PDB file of C-alpha atoms in Angstrom:
ATOM      1  CA  MET A   1       1.424  32.016  15.342  1.00 36.00           C
ATOM      2  CA  ARG A   2       0.347  34.048  12.438  1.00 36.00           C
ATOM      3  CA  GLN A   3       0.612  37.804  13.091  1.00 39.00           C
ATOM      4  CA  ILE A   4      -2.656  39.684  12.313  1.00 34.00           C
ATOM      5  CA  PHE A   5      -0.861  42.922  12.657  1.00 33.00           C
ATOM      6  CA  LEU A   6       2.749  43.996  13.152  1.00 32.00           C
ATOM      7  CA  SER A   7       2.798  46.454  15.983  1.00 36.00           C
ATOM      8  CA  ALA A   8       3.665  50.032  15.156  1.00 34.00           C
ATOM      9  CA  PHE A   9       6.844  50.036  17.194  1.00 29.00           C
ATOM     10  CA  VAL A  10       8.384  47.178  15.141  1.00 30.00           C
ATOM     11  CA  LEU A  11       7.545  48.732  11.832  1.00 31.00           C
ATOM     12  CA  ALA A  12      10.281  50.628  10.076  1.00 30.00           C
ATOM     13  CA  LEU A  13       8.523  53.988  10.165  1.00 30.00           C
ATOM     14  CA  SER A  14       9.586  57.285   8.680  1.00 32.00           C
ATOM     15  CA  CYS A  15       9.000  60.964   8.448  1.00 34.00           C
ATOM     16  CA  ILE A  16       5.833  62.085   6.862  1.00 34.00           C
ATOM     17  CA  THR A  17       6.258  63.505   3.357  1.00 35.00           C
ATOM     18  CA  SER A  18       5.985  67.219   3.592  1.00 35.00           C
ATOM     19  CA  GLY A  19       2.999  68.722   1.825  1.00 37.00           C
ATOM     20  CA  ALA A  20       1.053  65.435   1.961  1.00 45.00           C
ATOM     21  CA  THR A  21      -2.493  65.710   3.091  1.00 58.00           C
ATOM     22  CA  ALA A  22      -3.243  63.484   6.103  1.00 71.00           C
ATOM     23  CA  GLN A  23      -6.310  61.262   5.734  1.00 89.00           C
ATOM     24  CA  GLN A  24      -8.879  62.454   8.200  1.00 92.00           C
ATOM     25  CA  ILE A  25     -10.139  60.114  10.831  1.00 94.00           C
ATOM     26  CA  ASN A  26     -13.705  58.857  10.538  1.00 94.00           C
ATOM     27  CA  GLU A  27     -16.094  60.892  12.734  1.00 94.00           C
ATOM     28  CA  GLN A  28     -17.447  57.713  14.359  1.00 94.00           C
ATOM     29  CA  TRP A  29     -14.160  57.517  16.245  1.00 96.00           C
ATOM     30  CA  LEU A  30     -14.393  60.945  17.863  1.00 93.00           C
ATOM     31  CA  GLY A  31     -14.833  61.066  21.606  1.00 90.00           C
ATOM     32  CA  PHE A  32     -13.922  59.326  24.819  1.00 89.00           C
ATOM     33  CA  TRP A  33     -13.758  55.509  24.917  1.00 93.00           C
ATOM     34  CA  ASP A  34     -13.311  53.445  28.063  1.00 89.00           C
ATOM     35  CA  SER A  35     -12.714  49.799  28.778  1.00 88.00           C
ATOM     36  CA  ALA A  36     -11.269  47.596  31.542  1.00 82.00           C
ATOM     37  CA  ASP A  37      -7.976  47.878  29.679  1.00 78.00           C
ATOM     38  CA  GLY A  38      -7.774  51.683  29.601  1.00 83.00           C
ATOM     39  CA  GLN A  39      -8.986  54.836  27.913  1.00 86.00           C
ATOM     40  CA  LEU A  40      -8.784  56.064  24.338  1.00 92.00           C
ATOM     41  CA  ILE A  41      -9.555  59.706  23.431  1.00 91.00           C
ATOM     42  CA  VAL A  42      -9.938  60.616  19.744  1.00 94.00           C
ATOM     43  CA  THR A  43     -10.070  64.113  18.314  1.00 92.00           C
ATOM     44  CA  PRO A  44      -9.720  65.317  14.699  1.00 91.00           C
ATOM     45  CA  LYS A  45      -6.088  66.142  15.512  1.00 91.00           C
ATOM     46  CA  ASN A  46      -4.840  63.517  17.947  1.00 93.00           C
ATOM     47  CA  ILE A  47      -5.181  60.008  19.285  1.00 93.00           C
ATOM     48  CA  ILE A  48      -4.671  59.968  23.039  1.00 91.00           C
ATOM     49  CA  ASP A  49      -3.795  56.351  23.821  1.00 88.00           C
ATOM     50  CA  ALA A  50      -3.268  55.379  27.466  1.00 80.00           C
ATOM     51  CA  GLY A  51      -2.519  59.055  28.286  1.00 80.00           C
ATOM     52  CA  LYS A  52      -0.004  59.469  25.400  1.00 84.00           C
ATOM     53  CA  ILE A  53      -0.863  62.248  22.872  1.00 88.00           C
ATOM     54  CA  CYS A  54      -0.220  61.019  19.366  1.00 92.00           C
ATOM     55  CA  LYS A  55      -0.583  63.430  16.460  1.00 91.00           C
ATOM     56  CA  TRP A  56      -3.032  62.110  13.791  1.00 94.00           C
ATOM     57  CA  VAL A  57      -1.159  61.743  10.491  1.00 93.00           C
ATOM     58  CA  GLY A  58      -3.606  59.572   8.561  1.00 93.00           C
ATOM     59  CA  LYS A  59      -1.209  56.858   7.410  1.00 90.00           C
ATOM     60  CA  ALA A  60       1.894  55.136   8.709  1.00 88.00           C
ATOM     61  CA  PRO A  61       4.974  57.191   8.022  1.00 83.00           C
ATOM     62  CA  THR A  62       8.110  55.520   6.659  1.00 84.00           C
ATOM     63  CA  GLY A  63      11.628  55.770   8.108  1.00 78.00           C
ATOM     64  CA  GLN A  64      12.297  57.985  11.127  1.00 80.00           C
ATOM     65  CA  HIS A  65       9.708  60.191  12.766  1.00 81.00           C
ATOM     66  CA  ALA A  66       9.484  62.383  15.885  1.00 80.00           C
ATOM     67  CA  GLY A  67       7.150  62.020  18.789  1.00 84.00           C
ATOM     68  CA  CYS A  68       4.047  59.842  18.812  1.00 90.00           C
ATOM     69  CA  VAL A  69       1.763  59.607  15.751  1.00 93.00           C
ATOM     70  CA  GLY A  70      -1.601  57.930  15.025  1.00 95.00           C
ATOM     71  CA  PHE A  71      -2.733  56.527  11.735  1.00 96.00           C
ATOM     72  CA  TYR A  72      -4.775  54.000   9.763  1.00 96.00           C
ATOM     73  CA  SER A  73      -2.595  50.848   9.358  1.00 93.00           C
ATOM     74  CA  GLY A  74      -4.091  48.221   7.162  1.00 93.00           C
ATOM     75  CA  THR A  75      -7.048  46.058   7.885  1.00 96.00           C
ATOM     76  CA  THR A  76      -8.077  42.838   9.641  1.00 96.00           C
ATOM     77  CA  THR A  77     -11.172  40.622   9.523  1.00 97.00           C
ATOM     78  CA  LYS A  78     -13.226  38.498  11.857  1.00 96.00           C
ATOM     79  CA  LYS A  79     -12.020  35.423   9.797  1.00 96.00           C
ATOM     80  CA  GLU A  80      -8.372  36.309  10.421  1.00 96.00           C
ATOM     81  CA  MET A  81      -8.895  36.720  14.172  1.00 96.00           C
ATOM     82  CA  LEU A  82     -10.844  33.409  14.314  1.00 96.00           C
ATOM     83  CA  ALA A  83      -7.919  31.780  12.614  1.00 95.00           C
ATOM     84  CA  THR A  84      -5.619  33.108  15.357  1.00 94.00           C
ATOM     85  CA  LEU A  85      -8.137  31.830  17.914  1.00 94.00           C
ATOM     86  CA  GLN A  86      -7.937  28.360  16.429  1.00 95.00           C
ATOM     87  CA  THR A  87      -4.100  28.450  16.500  1.00 92.00           C
ATOM     88  CA  MET A  88      -4.340  29.351  20.241  1.00 92.00           C
ATOM     89  CA  ARG A  89      -6.673  26.356  20.875  1.00 92.00           C
ATOM     90  CA  ASP A  90      -4.328  24.052  18.920  1.00 92.00           C
ATOM     91  CA  ALA A  91      -1.314  25.238  20.954  1.00 89.00           C
ATOM     92  CA  LEU A  92      -3.170  24.569  24.182  1.00 89.00           C
ATOM     93  CA  ARG A  93      -4.024  21.086  23.124  1.00 88.00           C
ATOM     94  CA  ALA A  94      -0.439  20.448  22.074  1.00 87.00           C
ATOM     95  CA  ASN A  95       0.899  21.602  25.430  1.00 82.00           C
ATOM     96  CA  ASP A  96      -1.814  20.346  27.786  1.00 79.00           C
ATOM     97  CA  GLN A  97       0.468  17.620  29.230  1.00 79.00           C
ATOM     98  CA  ASN A  98       3.048  20.175  30.252  1.00 79.00           C
ATOM     99  CA  MET A  99       0.622  22.453  32.099  1.00 81.00           C
ATOM    100  CA  ASP A 100      -0.788  22.500  35.609  1.00 85.00           C
ATOM    101  CA  ALA A 101      -4.421  21.543  35.378  1.00 85.00           C
ATOM    102  CA  ASN A 102      -5.678  24.757  37.041  1.00 88.00           C
ATOM    103  CA  TYR A 103      -3.490  26.921  34.837  1.00 85.00           C
ATOM    104  CA  LEU A 104      -4.665  25.066  31.727  1.00 88.00           C
ATOM    105  CA  ALA A 105      -8.318  25.520  32.790  1.00 90.00           C
ATOM    106  CA  GLY A 106      -7.652  29.249  33.169  1.00 90.00           C
ATOM    107  CA  GLU A 107      -6.089  29.558  29.807  1.00 89.00           C
ATOM    108  CA  LYS A 108      -8.910  27.659  28.098  1.00 92.00           C
ATOM    109  CA  LYS A 109     -11.483  29.966  29.790  1.00 93.00           C
ATOM    110  CA  LEU A 110      -9.684  33.027  28.377  1.00 93.00           C
ATOM    111  CA  VAL A 111      -9.839  31.532  24.876  1.00 93.00           C
ATOM    112  CA  ASP A 112     -13.522  30.771  25.327  1.00 95.00           C
ATOM    113  CA  VAL A 113     -14.143  34.419  26.300  1.00 95.00           C
ATOM    114  CA  LEU A 114     -12.208  35.534  23.227  1.00 95.00           C
ATOM    115  CA  GLU A 115     -14.292  33.308  20.961  1.00 96.00           C
ATOM    116  CA  SER A 116     -17.516  34.758  22.411  1.00 96.00           C
ATOM    117  CA  LYS A 117     -16.354  38.282  21.706  1.00 95.00           C
ATOM    118  CA  LEU A 118     -15.173  37.413  18.175  1.00 96.00           C
ATOM    119  CA  LYS A 119     -18.469  35.722  17.279  1.00 95.00           C
ATOM    120  CA  SER A 120     -20.296  38.956  18.151  1.00 96.00           C
ATOM    121  CA  LEU A 121     -18.330  40.868  15.495  1.00 97.00           C
ATOM    122  CA  SER A 122     -19.792  41.369  12.025  1.00 97.00           C
ATOM    123  CA  ASP A 123     -18.362  39.665   8.958  1.00 95.00           C
ATOM    124  CA  SER A 124     -16.647  42.872   7.844  1.00 92.00           C
ATOM    125  CA  THR A 125     -13.207  44.194   7.086  1.00 96.00           C
ATOM    126  CA  PHE A 126     -12.024  46.384   9.850  1.00 97.00           C
ATOM    127  CA  ARG A 127      -9.647  49.325   9.419  1.00 96.00           C
ATOM    128  CA  ILE A 128      -6.927  49.346  11.994  1.00 97.00           C
ATOM    129  CA  ILE A 129      -6.009  52.475  13.925  1.00 96.00           C
ATOM    130  CA  ASP A 130      -2.592  52.326  15.558  1.00 95.00           C
ATOM    131  CA  THR A 131      -0.039  54.620  17.165  1.00 93.00           C
ATOM    132  CA  SER A 132       3.780  54.698  17.057  1.00 91.00           C
ATOM    133  CA  ASP A 133       5.952  56.423  19.586  1.00 88.00           C
ATOM    134  CA  ALA A 134       9.393  57.339  18.222  1.00 82.00           C
ATOM    135  CA  ASP A 135      10.934  56.825  21.706  1.00 76.00           C
ATOM    136  CA  TYR A 136       9.868  53.169  21.774  1.00 71.00           C
ATOM    137  CA  GLN A 137      10.343  51.955  18.233  1.00 61.00           C
ATOM    138  CA  GLY A 138      11.860  48.521  18.079  1.00 55.00           C
ATOM    139  CA  SER A 139      11.151  47.610  21.713  1.00 51.00           C
ATOM    140  CA  GLY A 140       8.820  44.860  22.982  1.00 57.00           C
ATOM    141  CA  ASP A 141       7.012  42.008  21.292  1.00 67.00           C
ATOM    142  CA  CYS A 142       3.430  43.066  21.882  1.00 79.00           C
ATOM    143  CA  GLY A 143       1.139  45.151  19.638  1.00 85.00           C
ATOM    144  CA  ASN A 144      -1.887  47.101  20.554  1.00 90.00           C
ATOM    145  CA  TYR A 145      -4.345  48.653  18.074  1.00 95.00           C
ATOM    146  CA  TYR A 146      -8.070  49.504  17.647  1.00 97.00           C
ATOM    147  CA  ILE A 147     -10.858  48.581  15.339  1.00 97.00           C
ATOM    148  CA  MET A 148     -14.465  49.805  14.936  1.00 97.00           C
ATOM    149  CA  ASP A 149     -17.502  47.584  14.413  1.00 97.00           C
ATOM    150  CA  GLN A 150     -21.139  48.664  14.284  1.00 95.00           C
ATOM    151  CA  GLY A 151     -20.313  51.895  16.084  1.00 95.00           C
ATOM    152  CA  ILE A 152     -18.327  50.152  18.867  1.00 96.00           C
ATOM    153  CA  ALA A 153     -14.583  50.580  19.282  1.00 97.00           C
ATOM    154  CA  TYR A 154     -12.505  47.561  20.244  1.00 97.00           C
ATOM    155  CA  SER A 155      -9.077  47.438  21.734  1.00 96.00           C
ATOM    156  CA  VAL A 156      -7.015  44.612  20.293  1.00 96.00           C
ATOM    157  CA  ARG A 157      -3.833  43.276  21.884  1.00 92.00           C
ATOM    158  CA  GLN A 158      -1.520  40.830  20.199  1.00 89.00           C
ATOM    159  CA  CYS A 159       1.087  39.478  22.608  1.00 84.00           C
ATOM    160  CA  GLU A 160       2.430  35.962  22.244  1.00 75.00           C
ATOM    161  CA  SER A 161       4.608  36.371  25.382  1.00 73.00           C
ATOM    162  CA  ALA A 162       1.438  36.959  27.522  1.00 68.00           C
ATOM    163  CA  GLY A 163       0.572  33.208  27.446  1.00 75.00           C
ATOM    164  CA  LEU A 164      -1.327  30.979  25.107  1.00 80.00           C
ATOM    165  CA  GLY A 165      -4.733  32.071  26.437  1.00 81.00           C
ATOM    166  CA  SER A 166      -3.846  35.785  26.144  1.00 87.00           C
ATOM    167  CA  ALA A 167      -1.964  35.876  22.807  1.00 88.00           C
ATOM    168  CA  LEU A 168      -4.896  37.793  21.326  1.00 94.00           C
ATOM    169  CA  VAL A 169      -7.237  39.841  23.481  1.00 94.00           C
ATOM    170  CA  VAL A 170     -10.179  41.774  22.035  1.00 95.00           C
ATOM    171  CA  THR A 171     -12.007  44.203  24.364  1.00 95.00           C
ATOM    172  CA  PRO A 172     -15.140  46.272  23.498  1.00 96.00           C
ATOM    173  CA  MET A 173     -14.973  49.935  24.588  1.00 95.00           C
ATOM    174  CA  ARG A 174     -17.746  52.131  25.879  1.00 93.00           C
ATOM    175  CA  LYS A 175     -18.182  55.670  24.481  1.00 90.00           C
ATOM    176  CA  GLY A 176     -19.043  58.379  26.934  1.00 82.00           C
ATOM    177  CA  PRO A 177     -17.809  61.602  28.571  1.00 72.00           C
ATOM    178  CA  ALA A 178     -14.914  61.655  30.984  1.00 69.00           C
ATOM    179  CA  THR A 179     -16.139  61.559  34.580  1.00 68.00           C
ATOM    180  CA  GLY A 180     -14.622  62.076  38.010  1.00 75.00           C
ATOM    181  CA  PRO A 181     -12.298  64.760  39.346  1.00 86.00           C
ATOM    182  CA  VAL A 182     -10.816  65.649  35.948  1.00 90.00           C
ATOM    183  CA  SER A 183     -14.103  67.094  34.775  1.00 90.00           C
ATOM    184  CA  THR A 184     -14.000  69.625  37.690  1.00 92.00           C
ATOM    185  CA  LEU A 185     -11.080  71.303  35.810  1.00 96.00           C
ATOM    186  CA  ASN A 186     -13.278  72.204  32.797  1.00 95.00           C
ATOM    187  CA  GLY A 187     -12.819  75.787  31.828  1.00 97.00           C
ATOM    188  CA  HIS A 188     -10.225  78.346  30.760  1.00 98.00           C
ATOM    189  CA  TRP A 189      -6.779  78.456  32.452  1.00 98.00           C
ATOM    190  CA  VAL A 190      -3.959  80.940  31.995  1.00 98.00           C
ATOM    191  CA  SER A 191      -0.422  81.593  33.236  1.00 97.00           C
ATOM    192  CA  THR A 192       0.247  85.368  33.619  1.00 93.00           C
ATOM    193  CA  LYS A 193       3.894  84.602  34.232  1.00 94.00           C
ATOM    194  CA  TRP A 194       4.457  82.351  31.133  1.00 95.00           C
ATOM    195  CA  LYS A 195       1.895  84.142  28.941  1.00 96.00           C
ATOM    196  CA  TYR A 196      -0.022  81.137  27.636  1.00 97.00           C
ATOM    197  CA  GLY A 197      -3.351  79.491  28.267  1.00 98.00           C
ATOM    198  CA  TYR A 198      -5.718  76.710  27.332  1.00 98.00           C
ATOM    199  CA  THR A 199      -9.276  75.565  27.700  1.00 98.00           C
ATOM    200  CA  LEU A 200      -9.621  72.234  29.498  1.00 96.00           C
ATOM    201  CA  GLU A 201     -12.495  69.905  28.663  1.00 92.00           C
ATOM    202  CA  ASN A 202     -12.529  66.554  30.379  1.00 89.00           C
ATOM    203  CA  GLY A 203      -8.797  66.576  30.797  1.00 91.00           C
ATOM    204  CA  LEU A 204      -7.850  67.640  27.250  1.00 93.00           C
ATOM    205  CA  GLY A 205      -6.577  71.201  26.820  1.00 95.00           C
ATOM    206  CA  THR A 206      -6.685  73.349  23.654  1.00 96.00           C
ATOM    207  CA  ALA A 207      -4.353  76.371  23.519  1.00 97.00           C
ATOM    208  CA  THR A 208      -6.016  79.767  23.689  1.00 98.00           C
ATOM    209  CA  ALA A 209      -2.732  81.711  23.898  1.00 97.00           C
ATOM    210  CA  THR A 210       0.761  80.694  22.955  1.00 97.00           C
ATOM    211  CA  ASN A 211       4.259  81.639  24.099  1.00 96.00           C
ATOM    212  CA  SER A 212       6.112  79.631  21.499  1.00 96.00           C
ATOM    213  CA  ALA A 213       6.424  79.291  17.724  1.00 96.00           C
ATOM    214  CA  LYS A 214       6.332  75.549  18.271  1.00 93.00           C
ATOM    215  CA  PHE A 215       2.588  75.411  18.997  1.00 95.00           C
ATOM    216  CA  LYS A 216      -0.355  77.611  18.004  1.00 95.00           C
ATOM    217  CA  VAL A 217      -3.756  78.615  19.269  1.00 97.00           C
ATOM    218  CA  GLY A 218      -6.140  75.691  18.619  1.00 95.00           C
ATOM    219  CA  ASP A 219      -3.493  72.976  19.227  1.00 94.00           C
ATOM    220  CA  GLU A 220      -4.210  70.321  21.800  1.00 95.00           C
ATOM    221  CA  ILE A 221      -1.315  70.878  24.189  1.00 95.00           C
ATOM    222  CA  ILE A 222      -2.186  69.113  27.457  1.00 95.00           C
ATOM    223  CA  ILE A 223      -3.856  65.980  28.665  1.00 92.00           C
ATOM    224  CA  LEU A 224      -4.566  65.291  32.391  1.00 93.00           C
ATOM    225  CA  ARG A 225      -6.017  62.272  34.168  1.00 89.00           C
ATOM    226  CA  ALA A 226      -6.986  62.157  37.772  1.00 90.00           C
ATOM    227  CA  THR A 227      -4.829  60.259  40.300  1.00 91.00           C
ATOM    228  CA  GLY A 228      -6.807  61.436  43.265  1.00 92.00           C
ATOM    229  CA  LYS A 229      -9.530  63.899  44.249  1.00 91.00           C
ATOM    230  CA  ASN A 230      -7.291  66.874  43.641  1.00 95.00           C
ATOM    231  CA  SER A 231      -4.243  65.350  41.969  1.00 96.00           C
ATOM    232  CA  PHE A 232      -3.522  64.778  38.321  1.00 95.00           C
ATOM    233  CA  GLU A 233      -0.847  63.650  35.937  1.00 94.00           C
ATOM    234  CA  GLY A 234      -0.343  63.664  32.236  1.00 92.00           C
ATOM    235  CA  GLN A 235       1.618  65.453  29.405  1.00 92.00           C
ATOM    236  CA  GLN A 236       1.975  69.044  28.195  1.00 95.00           C
ATOM    237  CA  VAL A 237       3.720  70.726  25.262  1.00 93.00           C
ATOM    238  CA  TYR A 238       6.591  72.874  26.405  1.00 94.00           C
ATOM    239  CA  GLN A 239       8.076  75.846  24.486  1.00 94.00           C
ATOM    240  CA  ASP A 240      10.221  73.333  22.587  1.00 92.00           C
ATOM    241  CA  GLY A 241       7.041  71.934  21.005  1.00 90.00           C
ATOM    242  CA  LYS A 242       7.475  68.541  22.571  1.00 88.00           C
ATOM    243  CA  PHE A 243       5.241  66.732  25.069  1.00 88.00           C
ATOM    244  CA  HIS A 244       6.709  66.311  28.597  1.00 92.00           C
ATOM    245  CA  PRO A 245       5.368  64.425  31.617  1.00 93.00           C
ATOM    246  CA  ILE A 246       3.687  66.648  34.258  1.00 96.00           C
ATOM    247  CA  SER A 247       1.777  66.335  37.505  1.00 97.00           C
ATOM    248  CA  ALA A 248      -0.683  68.841  39.043  1.00 97.00           C
ATOM    249  CA  ASN A 249      -2.545  69.547  42.270  1.00 97.00           C
ATOM    250  CA  LEU A 250      -5.693  71.606  42.625  1.00 97.00           C
ATOM    251  CA  LEU A 251      -4.960  74.017  45.467  1.00 97.00           C
ATOM    252  CA  PRO A 252      -7.583  75.138  48.051  1.00 97.00           C
ATOM    253  CA  ASP A 253      -7.685  78.596  46.398  1.00 97.00           C
ATOM    254  CA  GLY A 254      -8.756  77.012  43.037  1.00 96.00           C
ATOM    255  CA  ARG A 255      -5.406  77.434  41.301  1.00 97.00           C
ATOM    256  CA  LEU A 256      -3.502  74.516  39.633  1.00 97.00           C
ATOM    257  CA  GLN A 257       0.046  73.928  40.753  1.00 98.00           C
ATOM    258  CA  PHE A 258       2.112  72.026  38.209  1.00 98.00           C
ATOM    259  CA  LYS A 259       5.377  70.124  38.508  1.00 97.00           C
ATOM    260  CA  GLY A 260       7.450  69.133  35.517  1.00 96.00           C
ATOM    261  CA  GLU A 261      10.797  67.657  34.828  1.00 92.00           C
ATOM    262  CA  LYS A 262      13.756  68.768  36.941  1.00 87.00           C
ATOM    263  CA  ASN A 263      11.343  69.850  39.656  1.00 88.00           C
ATOM    264  CA  ILE A 264      10.148  72.854  37.567  1.00 93.00           C
ATOM    265  CA  THR A 265       6.927  74.274  39.025  1.00 96.00           C
ATOM    266  CA  TRP A 266       4.329  76.790  37.758  1.00 97.00           C
ATOM    267  CA  ILE A 267       0.845  77.971  38.488  1.00 98.00           C
ATOM    268  CA  MET A 268      -2.226  78.129  36.251  1.00 98.00           C
ATOM    269  CA  GLU A 269      -5.272  80.234  37.211  1.00 98.00           C
ATOM    270  CA  ARG A 270      -8.790  79.797  36.120  1.00 96.00           C
ATOM    271  CA  LYS A 271     -10.333  82.676  34.169  1.00 91.00           C
TER     272      LYS A 271
END
């Protein structure tokens, strides 16, 4: 099957040339996007893809790079995706004698749904937004990226191993504010012990005070998503400047108790 897009983690990516100016992301992307497949948050500085904070660098780096980065990565078109759709239909016809009838019917239905979504797209050339996580380069055979059409973001998944009917999945996303328990955390939080703080807005935190030369005031240093009414998980920048997994609980007294790697705990207070 013809690849529309080589996923970021199979590209040979490298460090960004120092001094190069990153291409800014188009403003139409900015905000919170939701779909049945997950959530995408886009800011001028970062792409938060499935809870992973990826620094916006404008274009795909070459060679080795650190952390997770987001960038424009080529283009695709409705015509190209329809060609992939036709390849999927041809593969189903070629293998129909080897498939259970119910399974085959289910796969054909998935392809019909894909065709309906593709037909709704405009006859445009779509810029691809993708992410690459240095920790996962070279792993897996599936690619995920995003396109924008007529003000609507679409999640695109290319995964031949998912089955003939799911080799290409295109899902429209809805733009809107984050809702639920995470929005109750909106406001300014500080740690008097560790001497840093941030302002949380819908789960995304921007530093208001720093205790490290590795991040500065104004950097987006934490992302939280709700796992329950008063429980959360996500990532936060530590003093080493790297994102680390964290969990948090909102205590009855209104403080946030965090737990990080190696069972490290700390408290943030609302100010």
